[in-house]
Tab-separated table of C-alpha atoms and ligand atoms in Angstrom:
chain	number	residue	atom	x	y	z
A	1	UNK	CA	0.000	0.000	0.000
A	2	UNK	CA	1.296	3.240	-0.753
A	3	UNK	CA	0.351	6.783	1.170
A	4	UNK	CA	0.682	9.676	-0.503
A	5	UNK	CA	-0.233	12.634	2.707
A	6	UNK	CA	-0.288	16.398	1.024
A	7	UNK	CA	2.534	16.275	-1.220
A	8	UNK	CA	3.582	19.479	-3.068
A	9	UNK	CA	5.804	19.799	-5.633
A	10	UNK	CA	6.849	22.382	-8.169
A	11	UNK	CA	9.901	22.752	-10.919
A	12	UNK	CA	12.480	24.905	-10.819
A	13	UNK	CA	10.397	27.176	-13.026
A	14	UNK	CA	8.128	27.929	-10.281
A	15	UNK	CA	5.286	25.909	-12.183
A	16	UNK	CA	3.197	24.295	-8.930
A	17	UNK	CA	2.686	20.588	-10.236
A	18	UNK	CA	1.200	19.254	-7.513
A	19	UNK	CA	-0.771	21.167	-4.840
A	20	UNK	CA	-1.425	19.310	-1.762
A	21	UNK	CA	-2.194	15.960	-3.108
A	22	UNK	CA	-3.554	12.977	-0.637
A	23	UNK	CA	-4.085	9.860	-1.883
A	24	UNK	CA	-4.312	5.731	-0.740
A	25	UNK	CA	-3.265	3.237	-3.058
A	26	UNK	CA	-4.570	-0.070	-2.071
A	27	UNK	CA	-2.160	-3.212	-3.558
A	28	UNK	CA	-5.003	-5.326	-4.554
A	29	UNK	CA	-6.297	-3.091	-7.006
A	30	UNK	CA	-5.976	-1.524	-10.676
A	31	UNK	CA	-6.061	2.040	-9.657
A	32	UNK	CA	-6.465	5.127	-12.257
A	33	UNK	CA	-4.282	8.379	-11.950
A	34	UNK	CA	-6.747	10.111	-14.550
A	35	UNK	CA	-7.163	14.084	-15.840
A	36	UNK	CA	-6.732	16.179	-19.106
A	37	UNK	CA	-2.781	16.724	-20.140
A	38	UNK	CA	-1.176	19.052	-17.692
A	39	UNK	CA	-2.867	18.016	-14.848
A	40	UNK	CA	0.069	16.781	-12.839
A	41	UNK	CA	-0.545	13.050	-13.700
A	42	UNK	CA	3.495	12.005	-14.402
A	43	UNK	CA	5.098	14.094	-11.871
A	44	UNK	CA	2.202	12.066	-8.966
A	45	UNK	CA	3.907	9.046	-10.844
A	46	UNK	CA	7.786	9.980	-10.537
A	47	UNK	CA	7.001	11.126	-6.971
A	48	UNK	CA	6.016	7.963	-6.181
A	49	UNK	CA	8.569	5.995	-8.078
A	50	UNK	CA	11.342	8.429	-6.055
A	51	UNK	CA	12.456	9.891	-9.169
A	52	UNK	CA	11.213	13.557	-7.692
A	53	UNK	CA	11.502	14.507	-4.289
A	54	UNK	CA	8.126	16.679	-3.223
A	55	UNK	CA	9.050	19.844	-1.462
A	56	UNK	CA	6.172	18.763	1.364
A	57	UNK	CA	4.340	16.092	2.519
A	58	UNK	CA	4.719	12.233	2.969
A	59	UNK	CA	4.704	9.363	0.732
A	60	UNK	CA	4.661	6.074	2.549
A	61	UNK	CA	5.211	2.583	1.467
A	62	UNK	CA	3.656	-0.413	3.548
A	63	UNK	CA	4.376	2.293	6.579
A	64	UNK	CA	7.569	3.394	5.954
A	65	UNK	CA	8.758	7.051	4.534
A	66	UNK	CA	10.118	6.346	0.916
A	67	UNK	CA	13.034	8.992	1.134
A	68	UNK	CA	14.819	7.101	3.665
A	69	UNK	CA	14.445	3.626	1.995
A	70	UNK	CA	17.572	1.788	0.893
A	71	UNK	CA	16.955	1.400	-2.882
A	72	UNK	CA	16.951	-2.249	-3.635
A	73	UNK	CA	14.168	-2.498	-0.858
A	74	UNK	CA	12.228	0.100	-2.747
A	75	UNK	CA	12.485	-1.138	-6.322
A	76	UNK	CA	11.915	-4.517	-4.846
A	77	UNK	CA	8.494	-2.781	-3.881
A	78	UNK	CA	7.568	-0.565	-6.507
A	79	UNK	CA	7.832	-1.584	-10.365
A	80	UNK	CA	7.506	1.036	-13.628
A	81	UNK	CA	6.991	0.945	-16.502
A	82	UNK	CA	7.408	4.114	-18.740
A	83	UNK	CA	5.471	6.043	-21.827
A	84	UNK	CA	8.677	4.663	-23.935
A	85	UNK	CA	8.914	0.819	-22.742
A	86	UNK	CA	12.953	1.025	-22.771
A	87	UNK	CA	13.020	-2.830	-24.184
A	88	UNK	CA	16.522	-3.435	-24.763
A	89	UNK	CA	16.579	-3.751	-28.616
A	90	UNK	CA	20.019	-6.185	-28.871
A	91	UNK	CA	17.988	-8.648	-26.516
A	92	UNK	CA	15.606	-11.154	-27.299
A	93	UNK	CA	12.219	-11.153	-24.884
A	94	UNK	CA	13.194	-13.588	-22.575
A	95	UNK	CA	16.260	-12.081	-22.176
A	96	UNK	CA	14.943	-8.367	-21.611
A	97	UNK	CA	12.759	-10.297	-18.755
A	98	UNK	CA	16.029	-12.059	-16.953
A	99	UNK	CA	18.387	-9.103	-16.937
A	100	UNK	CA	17.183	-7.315	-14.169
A	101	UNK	CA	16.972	-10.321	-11.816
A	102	UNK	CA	20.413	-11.470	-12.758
A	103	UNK	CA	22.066	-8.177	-12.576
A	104	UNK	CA	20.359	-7.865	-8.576
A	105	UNK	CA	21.707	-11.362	-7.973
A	106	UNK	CA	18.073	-12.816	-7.237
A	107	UNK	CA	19.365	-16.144	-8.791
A	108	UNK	CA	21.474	-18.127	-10.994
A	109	UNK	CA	21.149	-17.264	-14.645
A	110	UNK	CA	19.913	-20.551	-15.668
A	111	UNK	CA	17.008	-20.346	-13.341
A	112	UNK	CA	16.116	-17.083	-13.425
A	113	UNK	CA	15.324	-17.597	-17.804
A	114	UNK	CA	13.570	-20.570	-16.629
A	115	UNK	CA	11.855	-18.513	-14.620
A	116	UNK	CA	10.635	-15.805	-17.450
A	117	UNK	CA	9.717	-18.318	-19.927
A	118	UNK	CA	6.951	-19.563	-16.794
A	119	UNK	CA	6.290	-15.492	-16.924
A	120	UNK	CA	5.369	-15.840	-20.677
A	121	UNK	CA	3.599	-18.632	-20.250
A	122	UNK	CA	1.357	-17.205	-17.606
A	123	UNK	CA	0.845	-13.870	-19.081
A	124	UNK	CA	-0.319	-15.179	-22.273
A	125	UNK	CA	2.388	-14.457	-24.607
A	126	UNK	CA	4.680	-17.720	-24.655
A	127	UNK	CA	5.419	-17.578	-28.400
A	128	UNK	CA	7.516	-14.136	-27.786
A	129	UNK	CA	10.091	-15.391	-25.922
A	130	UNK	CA	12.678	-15.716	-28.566
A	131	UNK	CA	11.856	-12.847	-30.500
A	132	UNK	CA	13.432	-9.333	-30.284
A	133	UNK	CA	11.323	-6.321	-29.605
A	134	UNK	CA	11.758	-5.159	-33.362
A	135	UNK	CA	9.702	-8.155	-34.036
A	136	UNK	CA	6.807	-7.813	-32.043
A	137	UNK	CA	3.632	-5.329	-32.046
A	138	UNK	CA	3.341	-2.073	-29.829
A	139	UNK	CA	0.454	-4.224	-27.955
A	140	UNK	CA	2.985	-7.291	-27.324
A	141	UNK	CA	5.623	-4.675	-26.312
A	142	UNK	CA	3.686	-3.094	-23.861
A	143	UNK	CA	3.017	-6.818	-22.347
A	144	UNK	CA	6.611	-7.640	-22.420
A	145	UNK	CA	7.125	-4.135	-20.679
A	146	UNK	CA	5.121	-5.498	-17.698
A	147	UNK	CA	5.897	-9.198	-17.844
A	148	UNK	CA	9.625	-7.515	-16.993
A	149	UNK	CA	8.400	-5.586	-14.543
A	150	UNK	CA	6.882	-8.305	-12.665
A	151	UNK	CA	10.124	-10.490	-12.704
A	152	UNK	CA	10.888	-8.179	-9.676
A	153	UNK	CA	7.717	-9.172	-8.022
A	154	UNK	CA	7.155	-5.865	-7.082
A	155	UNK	CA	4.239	-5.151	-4.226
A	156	UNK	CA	3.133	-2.028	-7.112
A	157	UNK	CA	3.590	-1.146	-10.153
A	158	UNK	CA	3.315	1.734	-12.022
A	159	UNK	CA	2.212	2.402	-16.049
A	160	UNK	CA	2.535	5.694	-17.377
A	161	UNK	CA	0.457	6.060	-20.391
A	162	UNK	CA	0.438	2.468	-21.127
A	163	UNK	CA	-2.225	3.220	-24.038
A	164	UNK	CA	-0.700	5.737	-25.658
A	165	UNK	CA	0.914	4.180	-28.445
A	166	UNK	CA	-1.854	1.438	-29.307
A	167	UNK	CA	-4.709	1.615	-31.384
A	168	UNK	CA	-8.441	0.947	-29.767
A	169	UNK	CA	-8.760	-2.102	-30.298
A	170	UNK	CA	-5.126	-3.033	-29.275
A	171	UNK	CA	-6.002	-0.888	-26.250
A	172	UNK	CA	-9.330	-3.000	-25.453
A	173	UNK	CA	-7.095	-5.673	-25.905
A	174	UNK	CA	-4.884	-4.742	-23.461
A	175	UNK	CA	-7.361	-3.823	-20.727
A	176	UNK	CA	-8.808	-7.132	-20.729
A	177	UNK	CA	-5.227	-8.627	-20.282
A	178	UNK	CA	-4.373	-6.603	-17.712
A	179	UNK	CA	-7.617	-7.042	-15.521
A	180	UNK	CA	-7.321	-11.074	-16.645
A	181	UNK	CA	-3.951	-11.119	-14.959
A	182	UNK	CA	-3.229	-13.467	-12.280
A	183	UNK	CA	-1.281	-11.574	-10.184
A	184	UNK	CA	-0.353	-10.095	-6.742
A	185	UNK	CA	0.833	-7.179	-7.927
A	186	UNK	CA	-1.415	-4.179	-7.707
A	187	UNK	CA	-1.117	-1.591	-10.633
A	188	UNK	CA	-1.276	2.280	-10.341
A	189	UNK	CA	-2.652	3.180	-14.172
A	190	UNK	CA	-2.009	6.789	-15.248
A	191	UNK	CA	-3.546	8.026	-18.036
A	192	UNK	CA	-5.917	10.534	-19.675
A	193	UNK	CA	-7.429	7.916	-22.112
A	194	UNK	CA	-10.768	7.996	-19.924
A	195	UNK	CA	-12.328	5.267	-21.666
A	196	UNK	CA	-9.317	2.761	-20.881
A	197	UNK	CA	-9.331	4.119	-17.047
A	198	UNK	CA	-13.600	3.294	-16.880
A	199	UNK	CA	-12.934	-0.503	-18.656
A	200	UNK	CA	-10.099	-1.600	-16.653
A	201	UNK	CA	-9.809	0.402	-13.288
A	202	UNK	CA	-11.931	-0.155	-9.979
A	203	UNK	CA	-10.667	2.764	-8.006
A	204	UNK	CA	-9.264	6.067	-9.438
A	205	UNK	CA	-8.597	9.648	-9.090
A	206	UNK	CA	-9.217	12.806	-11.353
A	207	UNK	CA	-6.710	15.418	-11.474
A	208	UNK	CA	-6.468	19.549	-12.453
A	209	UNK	CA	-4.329	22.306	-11.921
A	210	UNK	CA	-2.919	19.621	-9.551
A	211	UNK	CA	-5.382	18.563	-7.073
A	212	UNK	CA	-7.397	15.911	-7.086
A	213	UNK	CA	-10.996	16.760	-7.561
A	214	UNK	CA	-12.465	13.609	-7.325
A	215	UNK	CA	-11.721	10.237	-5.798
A	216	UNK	CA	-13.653	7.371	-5.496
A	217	UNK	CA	-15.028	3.901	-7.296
A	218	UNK	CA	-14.123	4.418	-11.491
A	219	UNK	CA	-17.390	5.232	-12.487
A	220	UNK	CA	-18.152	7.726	-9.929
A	221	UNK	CA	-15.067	9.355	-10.561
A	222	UNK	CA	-15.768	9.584	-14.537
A	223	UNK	CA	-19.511	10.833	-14.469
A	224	UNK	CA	-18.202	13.690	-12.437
A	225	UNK	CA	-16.446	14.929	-15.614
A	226	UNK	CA	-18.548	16.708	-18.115
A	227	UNK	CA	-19.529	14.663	-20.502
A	228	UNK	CA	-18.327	11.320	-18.857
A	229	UNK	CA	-16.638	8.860	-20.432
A	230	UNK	CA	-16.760	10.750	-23.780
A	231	UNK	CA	-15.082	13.562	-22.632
B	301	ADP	P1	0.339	15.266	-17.028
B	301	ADP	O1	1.166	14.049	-16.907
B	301	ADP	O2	-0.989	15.186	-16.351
B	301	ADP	O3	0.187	15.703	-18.459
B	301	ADP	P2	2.590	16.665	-15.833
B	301	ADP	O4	2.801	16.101	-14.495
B	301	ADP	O5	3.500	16.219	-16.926
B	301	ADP	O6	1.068	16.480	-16.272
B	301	ADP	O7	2.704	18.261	-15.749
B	301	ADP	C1	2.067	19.008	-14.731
B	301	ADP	C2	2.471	20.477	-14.878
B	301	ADP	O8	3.869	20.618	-14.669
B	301	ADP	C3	2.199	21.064	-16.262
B	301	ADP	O9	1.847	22.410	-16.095
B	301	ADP	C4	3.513	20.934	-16.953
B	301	ADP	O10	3.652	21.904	-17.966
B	301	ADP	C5	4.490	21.165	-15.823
B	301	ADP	N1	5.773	20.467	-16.016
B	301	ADP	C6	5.955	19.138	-16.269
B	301	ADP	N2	7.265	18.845	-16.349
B	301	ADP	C7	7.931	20.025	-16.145
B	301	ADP	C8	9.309	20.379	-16.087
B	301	ADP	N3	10.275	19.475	-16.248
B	301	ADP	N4	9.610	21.678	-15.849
B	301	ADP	C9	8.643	22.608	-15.664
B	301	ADP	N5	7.326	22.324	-15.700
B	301	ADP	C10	6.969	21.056	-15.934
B	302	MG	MG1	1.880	12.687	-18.410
């Protein structure tokens, strides 16, 4: 679970990104981090992936302040994946999956591919494993992307944008995958493609000027926008 107690953050510019934000992610859940471009969306997500330090407030995972957490114990509990999926292009997929692991030491080589081709296999997407990411569709790569991601077994993880680059179909696609998915891992989704927040979130927030202006069960936080989901 992380707790996210009136952060604040602006750039150096003086541009006020986040005003006093407050928000609970449960694990068990696909949560949306929704709102119109601008909102604050990313810089919520790179606070809570410690790549920006707010300027106030508290961000707390499973209890304990994220500042002063050694960082293989936080990326061991928070995962992300970015906008651009950073699949390394000179490696096949079920290599991309086992580098991480083997570079932390959380096994011998040999059992750690063994390992990712089970990942494949229970994501879906066993036929990828020997292909490169050249070879395979944005929709696949964006699978991949979080099939690596869960190698860590991460307690979280977070997608930023994680529709932008598929079509709607691909994108329905996806959403069905993602909610299908058998695992422990809870996902923080953020994204301003409303429709993909409504079909595959539970729980969600909606974000502008950086505050959140409504929180609450998916739908309840979409109908509050003018126009709902079509907006
Ligand atoms: P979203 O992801 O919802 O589109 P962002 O978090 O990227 O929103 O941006 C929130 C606000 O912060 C916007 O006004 C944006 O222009 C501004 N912003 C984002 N990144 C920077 C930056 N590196 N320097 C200055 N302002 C930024
Ligand atoms: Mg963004």
């Amino acid at each position: 679970m992380i707790e996210v107690e009136n952060i604040t953050y602006s750039y150096g510019d003086g541009t006020k990104a986040l005003d006093n934000v407050s928000v609970t992610f449960p694990e068990e859940h696909i949560f949306a981090v929704t709102g119109m471009s601008g909102s604050g969306k990313t810089t919520l997500l790179n606070c809570l992936a410690r790549f920006l330090r707010p300027q106030s407030g508290a961000i707390r995972l499973n209890g304990t302040e994220i500042g002063g957490m050694d960082e293989a114990a936080f990326r061991a509990g928070v995962g992300v994946v970015f906008q651009r999926l950073n699949l390394f292009p000179h490696l096949t997929v079920l290599e991309n999956l086992s580098l991480a692991p083997v570079r932390l030491g959380r096994g011998a080589k040999k059992g750690i591919l063994c390992e990712a081709g089970e990942m494949l296999e229970r994501l879906g997407i066993p036929e990828l494993a020997g292909h490169y990411p050249a070879q395979i569709s944005g929709g696949q790569a964006q699978r991949v992307a979080i099939a690596r991601g869960l190698m860590l077994k991460p307690g979280v993880m977070l997608l930023d944008e994680p529709t932008s680059a598929l079509d709607a179909k691909t994108s329905q696609e996806f959403s069905v995958w993602l909610r299908e998915l058998k695992s422990d891992t809870g996902f923080v989704i953020v994204t301003h493609d409303l429709a993909f927040a409504g079909e595959t979130a539970s729980r969600g927030i909606f974000m502008e000027g950086g505050r959140i202006v409504k929180s609450g069960p998916i739908r309840a936080v979409l109908s509050h926008i003018d126009g709902g989901l079509s907006a």
